[in-house]
Amino acid sequence: MNLRSSWVAETGQTREDTRLTQIGATTPANPLEVRSGILPGSYDGQYRLSGFWMEGHAGTMSTTVHEGRAVIQADGGQGAYPVTLAEPFPLAFAAGQAQDRYDMVVLRIYDDLYDESGLTKAAIEIIQGTPDANPVQPALPDIALPIYRVRVRAGVSAGNGGINWNNDALDLRTPTVAVGGILPVVGDTGNGAYPGQFRDSGGALQRWDGSAWVSYPSALGGIAPSGTLSTASYTGQYRDSGGVLQRWNGSSWVSYQPEPKWTDYTPKWGAESGTQPSIGNGTLAGSYVKTGTLVHVRIYLKVGSTTNLAAQASNGNWTFSLPVPPPSVTWKLDGRVLNVLGFDASAGLQYPGSGLLSTTGGGTVRNLRESLKQGNAFWDKGFPFAWAAGDVLSIYGTYESAS
């Protein structure tokens, strides 16, 4: 049985057994392999990653790689190699050639049992690239962890300015931590190894949910800060989008508490008896705001010279359609009214009134009457005054919608 153990058998434990079963600084990559990388940490706690930091020497081709610890994963059956650089290590790059090239600084493992190199060691090496007008990174050995890429410009040398370490050295170091630890990364786009794994990505704590890295407050049901979340992980997730609270509805982000805005609609003007009204060259308009089941509505009618008042019945009982229907629950409907105001332009008089809510025709306001009237004299072409061109009827108020 190919089951490996460490420090159990009195004899026969191999170096491979030890590498395969070591459970120290190993961020899992899959059930058998771990993430290659450098252990985080710095002397003063100021930096995420100080191990194997490369310090170039100005005006030269020389650099120093500083101390650190790392883990380098080989093939699944070969195991992971822990390495330690206990003191600074000097490196020197070859002079530039006719064209630019990319050189790679790597942590490399030689293991003669697998590579027939005749060597068994860990090394810090420079893998020299090929000069080209558009240089590319050279291929790396099988068991190597890249830590820096250096662009060696054409003709550069120790006597000719040396390498520009500020602009031409690219830091490729990636961290690894113990299983269950929070992985500090910057710009890392790799997938997680298991749901519930955490990482610190540029100062934001993130959790792998099985398919994506999700900001940790979002995974807990909290509100993701502005700019941290573009795609939600579940319906009902919330985010702050530039000061606007949004909720993921399963397919898109929608404002959870939208800013109230008036929406225009065209009411239908009707009568319960006789010829139906026709606005002609008058004006009939409406607008409303709906927040949940709360509806604010306003309806405006201004009689025109061709409005068909003469054709209407004297007891027509005007109605006006609502933007959304009210509920059909009796106690929520009976006696519920909107405000009505009639303006007789020729007399300069206003007539305050009210109108009852109704579910008829998908929702209407009907039985318009004066506020102080006791009888059933409903508004029509001749009441509460003889309507004529220029007269205005306003209906406004708040009611509960059915949904």
Short mmCIF file of C-alpha atoms in Angstrom, two decimals:
data_model
loop_
_atom_site.label_atom_id
_atom_site.label_comp_id
_atom_site.label_asym_id
_atom_site.label_seq_id
_atom_site.Cartn_x
_atom_site.Cartn_y
_atom_site.Cartn_z
CA MET A 1 0.00 0.00 0.00
CA ASN A 2 1.45 3.37 -1.08
CA LEU A 3 0.59 5.16 2.20
CA ARG A 4 3.44 7.30 3.49
CA SER A 5 4.15 8.18 7.12
CA SER A 6 6.81 10.10 9.02
CA TRP A 7 8.59 9.08 12.20
CA VAL A 8 6.64 5.81 12.62
CA ALA A 9 8.86 3.08 11.21
CA GLU A 10 12.07 2.43 13.14
CA THR A 11 13.91 2.02 9.87
CA GLY A 12 13.23 2.64 6.23
CA GLN A 13 11.92 6.21 6.31
CA THR A 14 13.02 7.95 3.14
CA ARG A 15 13.55 11.59 2.32
CA GLU A 16 10.55 11.26 0.00
CA ASP A 17 8.39 10.03 2.90
CA THR A 18 9.37 13.12 4.89
CA ARG A 19 8.61 15.55 2.07
CA LEU A 20 5.28 13.96 1.24
CA THR A 21 4.04 13.97 4.82
CA GLN A 22 5.40 17.29 6.10
CA ILE A 23 2.45 19.42 7.28
CA GLY A 24 4.19 22.65 8.27
CA ALA A 25 4.07 25.63 5.91
CA THR A 26 1.83 24.10 3.27
CA THR A 27 -1.04 25.97 1.69
CA PRO A 28 -2.96 23.17 -0.07
CA ALA A 29 -3.26 23.27 -3.85
CA ASN A 30 -5.13 19.96 -4.07
CA PRO A 31 -5.41 16.82 -1.87
CA LEU A 32 -1.75 15.85 -2.50
CA GLU A 33 0.14 18.96 -3.57
CA VAL A 34 0.83 22.28 -1.89
CA ARG A 35 1.37 25.84 -3.07
CA SER A 36 4.97 26.69 -3.81
CA GLY A 37 5.97 29.92 -2.20
CA ILE A 38 7.91 31.90 0.37
CA LEU A 39 7.01 32.09 4.04
CA PRO A 40 5.80 35.63 4.86
CA GLY A 41 7.25 37.86 7.53
CA SER A 42 9.76 40.64 8.11
CA TYR A 43 12.01 41.69 10.96
CA ASP A 44 9.92 44.68 11.98
CA GLY A 45 6.51 43.43 10.82
CA GLN A 46 6.29 46.22 8.25
CA TYR A 47 6.29 44.03 5.13
CA ARG A 48 4.28 41.01 4.06
CA LEU A 49 7.20 39.29 2.41
CA SER A 50 10.89 39.83 3.17
CA GLY A 51 12.24 36.35 2.48
CA PHE A 52 14.45 36.05 -0.63
CA TRP A 53 14.25 39.79 -1.24
CA MET A 54 16.70 40.73 -3.99
CA GLU A 55 18.75 43.89 -3.45
CA GLY A 56 20.44 45.21 -6.59
CA HIS A 57 23.65 47.22 -6.34
CA ALA A 58 23.48 50.47 -8.26
CA GLY A 59 25.67 50.78 -11.36
CA THR A 60 26.56 47.08 -11.37
CA MET A 61 25.38 43.72 -12.63
CA SER A 62 25.47 42.34 -9.07
CA THR A 63 22.71 41.72 -6.57
CA THR A 64 22.19 40.09 -3.18
CA VAL A 65 19.36 37.70 -2.33
CA HIS A 66 18.51 37.98 1.36
CA GLU A 67 17.68 35.22 3.78
CA GLY A 68 14.33 33.45 3.85
CA ARG A 69 12.41 30.18 3.86
CA ALA A 70 10.33 28.62 1.10
CA VAL A 71 8.51 25.47 -0.03
CA ILE A 72 8.87 24.19 -3.59
CA GLN A 73 6.34 21.64 -4.86
CA ALA A 74 7.45 18.98 -7.32
CA ASP A 75 5.17 16.40 -8.97
CA GLY A 76 2.42 15.00 -6.77
CA GLY A 77 4.23 11.74 -6.07
CA GLN A 78 7.55 13.42 -5.45
CA GLY A 79 6.53 15.78 -2.67
CA ALA A 80 7.37 19.30 -1.57
CA TYR A 81 10.87 20.53 -0.76
CA PRO A 82 11.32 22.98 2.15
CA VAL A 83 14.38 25.22 1.72
CA THR A 84 16.09 27.81 3.90
CA LEU A 85 18.61 30.51 3.00
CA ALA A 86 20.26 31.32 6.30
CA GLU A 87 22.39 34.25 5.12
CA PRO A 88 22.53 36.67 2.17
CA PHE A 89 23.63 35.19 -1.14
CA PRO A 90 25.42 37.15 -3.94
CA LEU A 91 24.54 36.83 -7.63
CA ALA A 92 26.03 38.37 -10.77
CA PHE A 93 24.32 38.72 -14.15
CA ALA A 94 26.11 38.31 -17.46
CA ALA A 95 26.62 41.49 -19.48
CA GLY A 96 23.98 42.60 -21.96
CA GLN A 97 24.16 41.39 -25.54
CA ALA A 98 23.10 42.87 -28.89
CA GLN A 99 19.43 42.83 -27.87
CA ASP A 100 17.49 42.83 -24.60
CA ARG A 101 16.84 39.58 -22.76
CA TYR A 102 14.94 38.39 -19.69
CA ASP A 103 16.89 36.53 -17.00
CA MET A 104 15.06 34.64 -14.27
CA VAL A 105 16.24 34.29 -10.67
CA VAL A 106 14.90 31.02 -9.26
CA LEU A 107 15.06 28.71 -6.27
CA ARG A 108 15.93 25.37 -7.84
CA ILE A 109 15.90 21.81 -6.56
CA TYR A 110 18.31 19.17 -7.87
CA ASP A 111 17.35 15.59 -6.94
CA ASP A 112 19.34 12.92 -8.70
CA LEU A 113 16.74 10.27 -7.84
CA TYR A 114 14.38 12.00 -10.28
CA ASP A 115 16.40 14.23 -12.63
CA GLU A 116 19.62 12.19 -12.98
CA SER A 117 21.55 15.41 -12.55
CA GLY A 118 24.12 13.82 -10.29
CA LEU A 119 23.27 16.49 -7.71
CA THR A 120 21.18 16.57 -4.56
CA LYS A 121 20.85 20.16 -3.43
CA ALA A 122 18.88 23.39 -3.41
CA ALA A 123 20.30 26.35 -5.32
CA ILE A 124 19.68 29.99 -6.19
CA GLU A 125 20.36 30.40 -9.87
CA ILE A 126 20.02 32.76 -12.79
CA ILE A 127 18.32 31.20 -15.83
CA GLN A 128 19.57 33.30 -18.71
CA GLY A 129 17.14 34.21 -21.48
CA THR A 130 17.63 34.62 -25.21
CA PRO A 131 18.31 38.10 -26.62
CA ASP A 132 15.48 39.33 -28.81
CA ALA A 133 13.79 42.52 -29.99
CA ASN A 134 10.76 41.34 -28.00
CA PRO A 135 12.29 39.16 -25.28
CA VAL A 136 10.34 36.43 -23.52
CA GLN A 137 10.96 34.62 -20.27
CA PRO A 138 13.14 31.53 -20.62
CA ALA A 139 11.72 28.11 -19.82
CA LEU A 140 12.31 27.07 -16.20
CA PRO A 141 13.61 23.77 -14.85
CA ASP A 142 11.04 21.25 -13.60
CA ILE A 143 11.45 22.02 -9.90
CA ALA A 144 12.07 25.75 -9.67
CA LEU A 145 10.33 28.65 -7.96
CA PRO A 146 10.78 31.98 -9.81
CA ILE A 147 11.43 34.90 -7.47
CA TYR A 148 12.52 37.72 -9.81
CA ARG A 149 12.60 38.55 -13.51
CA VAL A 150 15.34 40.94 -14.62
CA ARG A 151 15.47 42.68 -17.99
CA VAL A 152 19.08 42.88 -19.07
CA ARG A 153 19.24 45.68 -21.60
CA ALA A 154 21.33 45.48 -24.75
CA GLY A 155 24.96 46.39 -24.14
CA VAL A 156 24.58 46.95 -20.40
CA SER A 157 27.54 45.96 -18.22
CA ALA A 158 29.26 46.78 -14.96
CA GLY A 159 31.29 49.38 -16.81
CA ASN A 160 28.34 50.74 -18.74
CA GLY A 161 25.76 51.76 -16.13
CA GLY A 162 24.80 48.33 -14.92
CA ILE A 163 21.21 47.10 -14.50
CA ASN A 164 18.52 49.63 -13.66
CA TRP A 165 17.27 47.80 -10.57
CA ASN A 166 14.38 50.20 -9.96
CA ASN A 167 12.75 49.66 -13.35
CA ASP A 168 14.07 46.38 -14.74
CA ALA A 169 13.70 43.98 -11.80
CA LEU A 170 10.21 42.49 -11.45
CA ASP A 171 9.31 40.86 -8.11
CA LEU A 172 7.65 37.48 -8.72
CA ARG A 173 7.69 36.19 -5.15
CA THR A 174 4.50 34.54 -3.93
CA PRO A 175 3.74 33.56 -0.32
CA THR A 176 2.66 30.30 1.26
CA VAL A 177 1.46 29.68 4.82
CA ALA A 178 0.47 26.78 7.04
CA VAL A 179 -2.77 24.98 6.22
CA GLY A 180 -5.70 27.02 7.50
CA GLY A 181 -3.62 30.19 7.64
CA ILE A 182 -4.61 33.43 5.94
CA LEU A 183 -2.59 33.75 2.75
CA PRO A 184 -1.20 37.27 2.16
CA VAL A 185 -1.29 37.99 -1.57
CA VAL A 186 -1.11 41.03 -3.84
CA GLY A 187 -2.72 40.69 -7.25
CA ASP A 188 -2.93 36.90 -6.93
CA THR A 189 -5.72 35.55 -9.17
CA GLY A 190 -5.30 31.82 -8.52
CA ASN A 191 -8.21 29.72 -7.34
CA GLY A 192 -8.60 28.53 -3.79
CA ALA A 193 -8.07 24.91 -2.81
CA TYR A 194 -11.19 24.45 -0.65
CA PRO A 195 -14.34 26.35 0.36
CA GLY A 196 -13.58 28.26 3.54
CA GLN A 197 -9.98 29.09 2.66
CA PHE A 198 -9.01 32.70 3.42
CA ARG A 199 -6.60 35.17 1.91
CA ASP A 200 -5.63 38.80 2.49
CA SER A 201 -5.73 40.39 -0.94
CA GLY A 202 -4.34 43.90 -0.87
CA GLY A 203 -5.77 44.55 2.59
CA ALA A 204 -9.18 42.94 1.93
CA LEU A 205 -9.99 39.69 3.69
CA GLN A 206 -11.48 37.22 1.22
CA ARG A 207 -12.96 33.73 1.48
CA TRP A 208 -13.03 31.07 -1.26
CA ASP A 209 -16.67 29.95 -1.66
CA GLY A 210 -15.96 27.07 -4.03
CA SER A 211 -16.00 29.10 -7.23
CA ALA A 212 -14.72 32.61 -6.44
CA TRP A 213 -12.91 34.70 -3.84
CA VAL A 214 -15.58 36.64 -1.93
CA SER A 215 -14.96 39.53 0.43
CA TYR A 216 -15.29 38.11 3.92
CA PRO A 217 -18.00 40.52 5.16
CA SER A 218 -20.08 39.48 2.13
CA ALA A 219 -19.68 35.82 2.92
CA LEU A 220 -20.98 36.51 6.41
CA GLY A 221 -24.02 38.33 5.08
CA GLY A 222 -22.58 41.76 5.75
CA ILE A 223 -22.44 44.66 3.31
CA ALA A 224 -19.46 44.51 0.97
CA PRO A 225 -17.62 47.87 0.90
CA SER A 226 -17.77 49.99 -2.24
CA GLY A 227 -15.54 48.70 -5.05
CA THR A 228 -14.79 45.28 -3.53
CA LEU A 229 -17.45 43.14 -5.20
CA SER A 230 -18.52 43.04 -8.85
CA THR A 231 -20.31 39.69 -8.95
CA ALA A 232 -22.38 38.33 -6.08
CA SER A 233 -22.10 34.80 -4.69
CA TYR A 234 -25.74 34.37 -3.74
CA THR A 235 -29.17 35.94 -4.08
CA GLY A 236 -29.73 38.40 -1.27
CA GLN A 237 -26.11 39.54 -0.99
CA TYR A 238 -25.63 43.25 -0.35
CA ARG A 239 -23.00 45.77 -1.36
CA ASP A 240 -22.32 49.49 -1.05
CA SER A 241 -22.13 50.87 -4.58
CA GLY A 242 -20.80 54.40 -4.29
CA GLY A 243 -23.10 55.22 -1.39
CA VAL A 244 -26.13 53.33 -2.74
CA LEU A 245 -27.16 50.11 -0.98
CA GLN A 246 -27.67 47.35 -3.54
CA ARG A 247 -29.01 43.78 -3.35
CA TRP A 248 -28.22 40.93 -5.75
CA ASN A 249 -31.55 39.60 -7.07
CA GLY A 250 -30.08 36.51 -8.72
CA SER A 251 -29.09 38.15 -11.99
CA SER A 252 -28.20 41.79 -11.30
CA TRP A 253 -27.57 44.39 -8.61
CA VAL A 254 -30.65 46.46 -7.79
CA SER A 255 -31.01 49.36 -5.40
CA TYR A 256 -32.33 48.02 -2.13
CA GLN A 257 -33.86 51.30 -1.10
CA PRO A 258 -34.19 53.15 -4.41
CA GLU A 259 -34.27 56.92 -4.44
CA PRO A 260 -37.92 57.94 -4.79
CA LYS A 261 -38.66 59.27 -8.27
CA TRP A 262 -41.91 60.32 -9.89
CA THR A 263 -43.03 58.15 -12.80
CA ASP A 264 -45.42 59.60 -15.36
CA TYR A 265 -48.52 57.73 -16.49
CA THR A 266 -51.69 58.65 -18.38
CA PRO A 267 -54.83 58.13 -16.32
CA LYS A 268 -58.03 56.97 -17.98
CA TRP A 269 -60.91 59.40 -17.44
CA GLY A 270 -64.25 57.67 -17.32
CA ALA A 271 -67.86 58.03 -16.24
CA GLU A 272 -70.15 55.45 -14.63
CA SER A 273 -73.09 56.50 -16.76
CA GLY A 274 -73.70 58.22 -20.06
CA THR A 275 -71.16 59.15 -22.71
CA GLN A 276 -67.55 58.59 -21.74
CA PRO A 277 -65.41 61.72 -21.38
CA SER A 278 -62.93 62.70 -24.08
CA ILE A 279 -60.17 65.14 -23.15
CA GLY A 280 -59.91 66.69 -26.64
CA ASN A 281 -57.38 69.52 -26.58
CA GLY A 282 -57.34 69.62 -22.80
CA THR A 283 -54.65 68.06 -20.62
CA LEU A 284 -54.87 64.77 -18.72
CA ALA A 285 -51.72 63.55 -16.99
CA GLY A 286 -50.60 61.71 -13.91
CA SER A 287 -47.50 60.66 -12.01
CA TYR A 288 -46.74 58.43 -9.05
CA VAL A 289 -44.04 57.12 -6.73
CA LYS A 290 -44.21 53.52 -5.55
CA THR A 291 -42.01 52.26 -2.71
CA GLY A 292 -42.98 48.76 -1.70
CA THR A 293 -46.78 48.92 -1.29
CA LEU A 294 -46.77 52.66 -0.57
CA VAL A 295 -48.05 54.73 -3.52
CA HIS A 296 -48.04 58.52 -3.86
CA VAL A 297 -50.19 59.64 -6.80
CA ARG A 298 -51.24 62.91 -8.45
CA ILE A 299 -53.67 63.32 -11.33
CA TYR A 300 -54.15 66.53 -13.30
CA LEU A 301 -57.02 67.38 -15.63
CA LYS A 302 -57.40 70.74 -17.38
CA VAL A 303 -60.54 71.14 -19.48
CA GLY A 304 -59.95 72.20 -23.08
CA SER A 305 -62.20 73.92 -25.60
CA THR A 306 -62.86 70.58 -27.35
CA THR A 307 -63.34 68.48 -24.23
CA ASN A 308 -66.74 66.77 -24.75
CA LEU A 309 -68.50 68.15 -21.66
CA ALA A 310 -71.75 68.80 -23.54
CA ALA A 311 -72.07 65.16 -24.61
CA GLN A 312 -71.66 63.80 -21.10
CA ALA A 313 -74.47 62.90 -18.73
CA SER A 314 -75.37 65.26 -15.94
CA ASN A 315 -75.01 62.41 -13.45
CA GLY A 316 -71.98 60.80 -15.04
CA ASN A 317 -69.97 60.24 -11.79
CA TRP A 318 -66.42 60.68 -13.03
CA THR A 319 -63.69 58.06 -12.41
CA PHE A 320 -59.94 58.13 -12.91
CA SER A 321 -57.66 55.13 -13.20
CA LEU A 322 -54.89 54.62 -10.67
CA PRO A 323 -51.27 53.66 -11.57
CA VAL A 324 -51.47 50.43 -9.54
CA PRO A 325 -54.53 48.77 -7.97
CA PRO A 326 -55.31 49.10 -4.26
CA PRO A 327 -55.83 45.95 -2.15
CA SER A 328 -59.19 44.19 -2.25
CA VAL A 329 -59.21 43.66 1.52
CA THR A 330 -62.44 45.28 2.72
CA TRP A 331 -61.13 47.22 5.68
CA LYS A 332 -58.23 48.57 3.62
CA LEU A 333 -60.59 49.78 0.89
CA ASP A 334 -63.88 50.96 2.41
CA GLY A 335 -63.87 54.68 3.15
CA ARG A 336 -60.31 55.15 1.93
CA VAL A 337 -60.04 58.38 -0.02
CA LEU A 338 -57.73 60.61 -2.03
CA ASN A 339 -57.82 64.41 -1.93
CA VAL A 340 -59.63 66.19 -4.75
CA LEU A 341 -59.51 69.87 -5.66
CA GLY A 342 -61.69 71.56 -8.28
CA PHE A 343 -60.76 75.02 -9.58
CA ASP A 344 -63.37 77.15 -11.28
CA ALA A 345 -61.16 79.42 -13.39
CA SER A 346 -63.90 81.90 -14.35
CA ALA A 347 -64.96 82.49 -10.72
CA GLY A 348 -61.53 82.02 -9.19
CA LEU A 349 -62.95 79.56 -6.65
CA GLN A 350 -61.57 76.28 -5.36
CA TYR A 351 -63.69 73.34 -4.25
CA PRO A 352 -62.02 70.85 -1.91
CA GLY A 353 -63.25 67.29 -2.09
CA SER A 354 -62.42 63.62 -1.84
CA GLY A 355 -62.62 60.48 -3.97
CA LEU A 356 -63.06 56.85 -2.95
CA LEU A 357 -60.58 54.13 -3.85
CA SER A 358 -61.93 51.19 -5.84
CA THR A 359 -60.52 48.00 -7.39
CA THR A 360 -62.86 48.38 -10.38
CA GLY A 361 -61.07 48.38 -13.73
CA GLY A 362 -57.71 47.56 -12.20
CA GLY A 363 -57.92 50.38 -9.67
CA THR A 364 -59.77 53.70 -9.84
CA VAL A 365 -60.71 56.71 -7.79
CA ARG A 366 -64.50 57.33 -8.02
CA ASN A 367 -67.43 59.06 -6.29
CA LEU A 368 -65.73 62.46 -6.28
CA ARG A 369 -67.64 64.79 -3.94
CA GLU A 370 -67.23 67.93 -1.90
CA SER A 371 -65.59 67.34 1.49
CA LEU A 372 -68.45 68.92 3.45
CA LYS A 373 -71.36 67.54 1.38
CA GLN A 374 -73.59 64.97 3.06
CA GLY A 375 -75.62 63.85 0.07
CA ASN A 376 -74.60 61.63 -2.83
CA ALA A 377 -74.03 64.42 -5.32
CA PHE A 378 -71.01 63.16 -7.23
CA TRP A 379 -68.90 65.36 -9.48
CA ASP A 380 -69.71 65.46 -13.14
CA LYS A 381 -69.93 68.04 -15.92
CA GLY A 382 -72.26 70.32 -13.93
CA PHE A 383 -71.18 69.75 -10.36
CA PRO A 384 -69.91 71.23 -8.04
CA PHE A 385 -69.94 73.92 -10.73
CA ALA A 386 -70.43 74.02 -14.46
CA TRP A 387 -67.09 72.88 -15.81
CA ALA A 388 -65.68 74.84 -18.74
CA ALA A 389 -62.43 75.37 -20.66
CA GLY A 390 -59.58 76.38 -18.35
CA ASP A 391 -61.02 74.70 -15.24
CA VAL A 392 -58.66 72.33 -13.41
CA LEU A 393 -59.30 69.13 -11.44
CA SER A 394 -56.49 67.80 -9.21
CA ILE A 395 -56.48 64.44 -7.42
CA TYR A 396 -53.62 63.61 -5.09
CA GLY A 397 -52.75 61.53 -2.05
CA THR A 398 -51.27 58.32 -0.73
CA TYR A 399 -52.72 54.82 -0.68
CA GLU A 400 -51.69 51.19 -0.19
CA SER A 401 -51.23 49.07 -3.28
CA ALA A 402 -52.22 45.42 -3.65
CA SER A 403 -48.61 44.35 -4.22
#
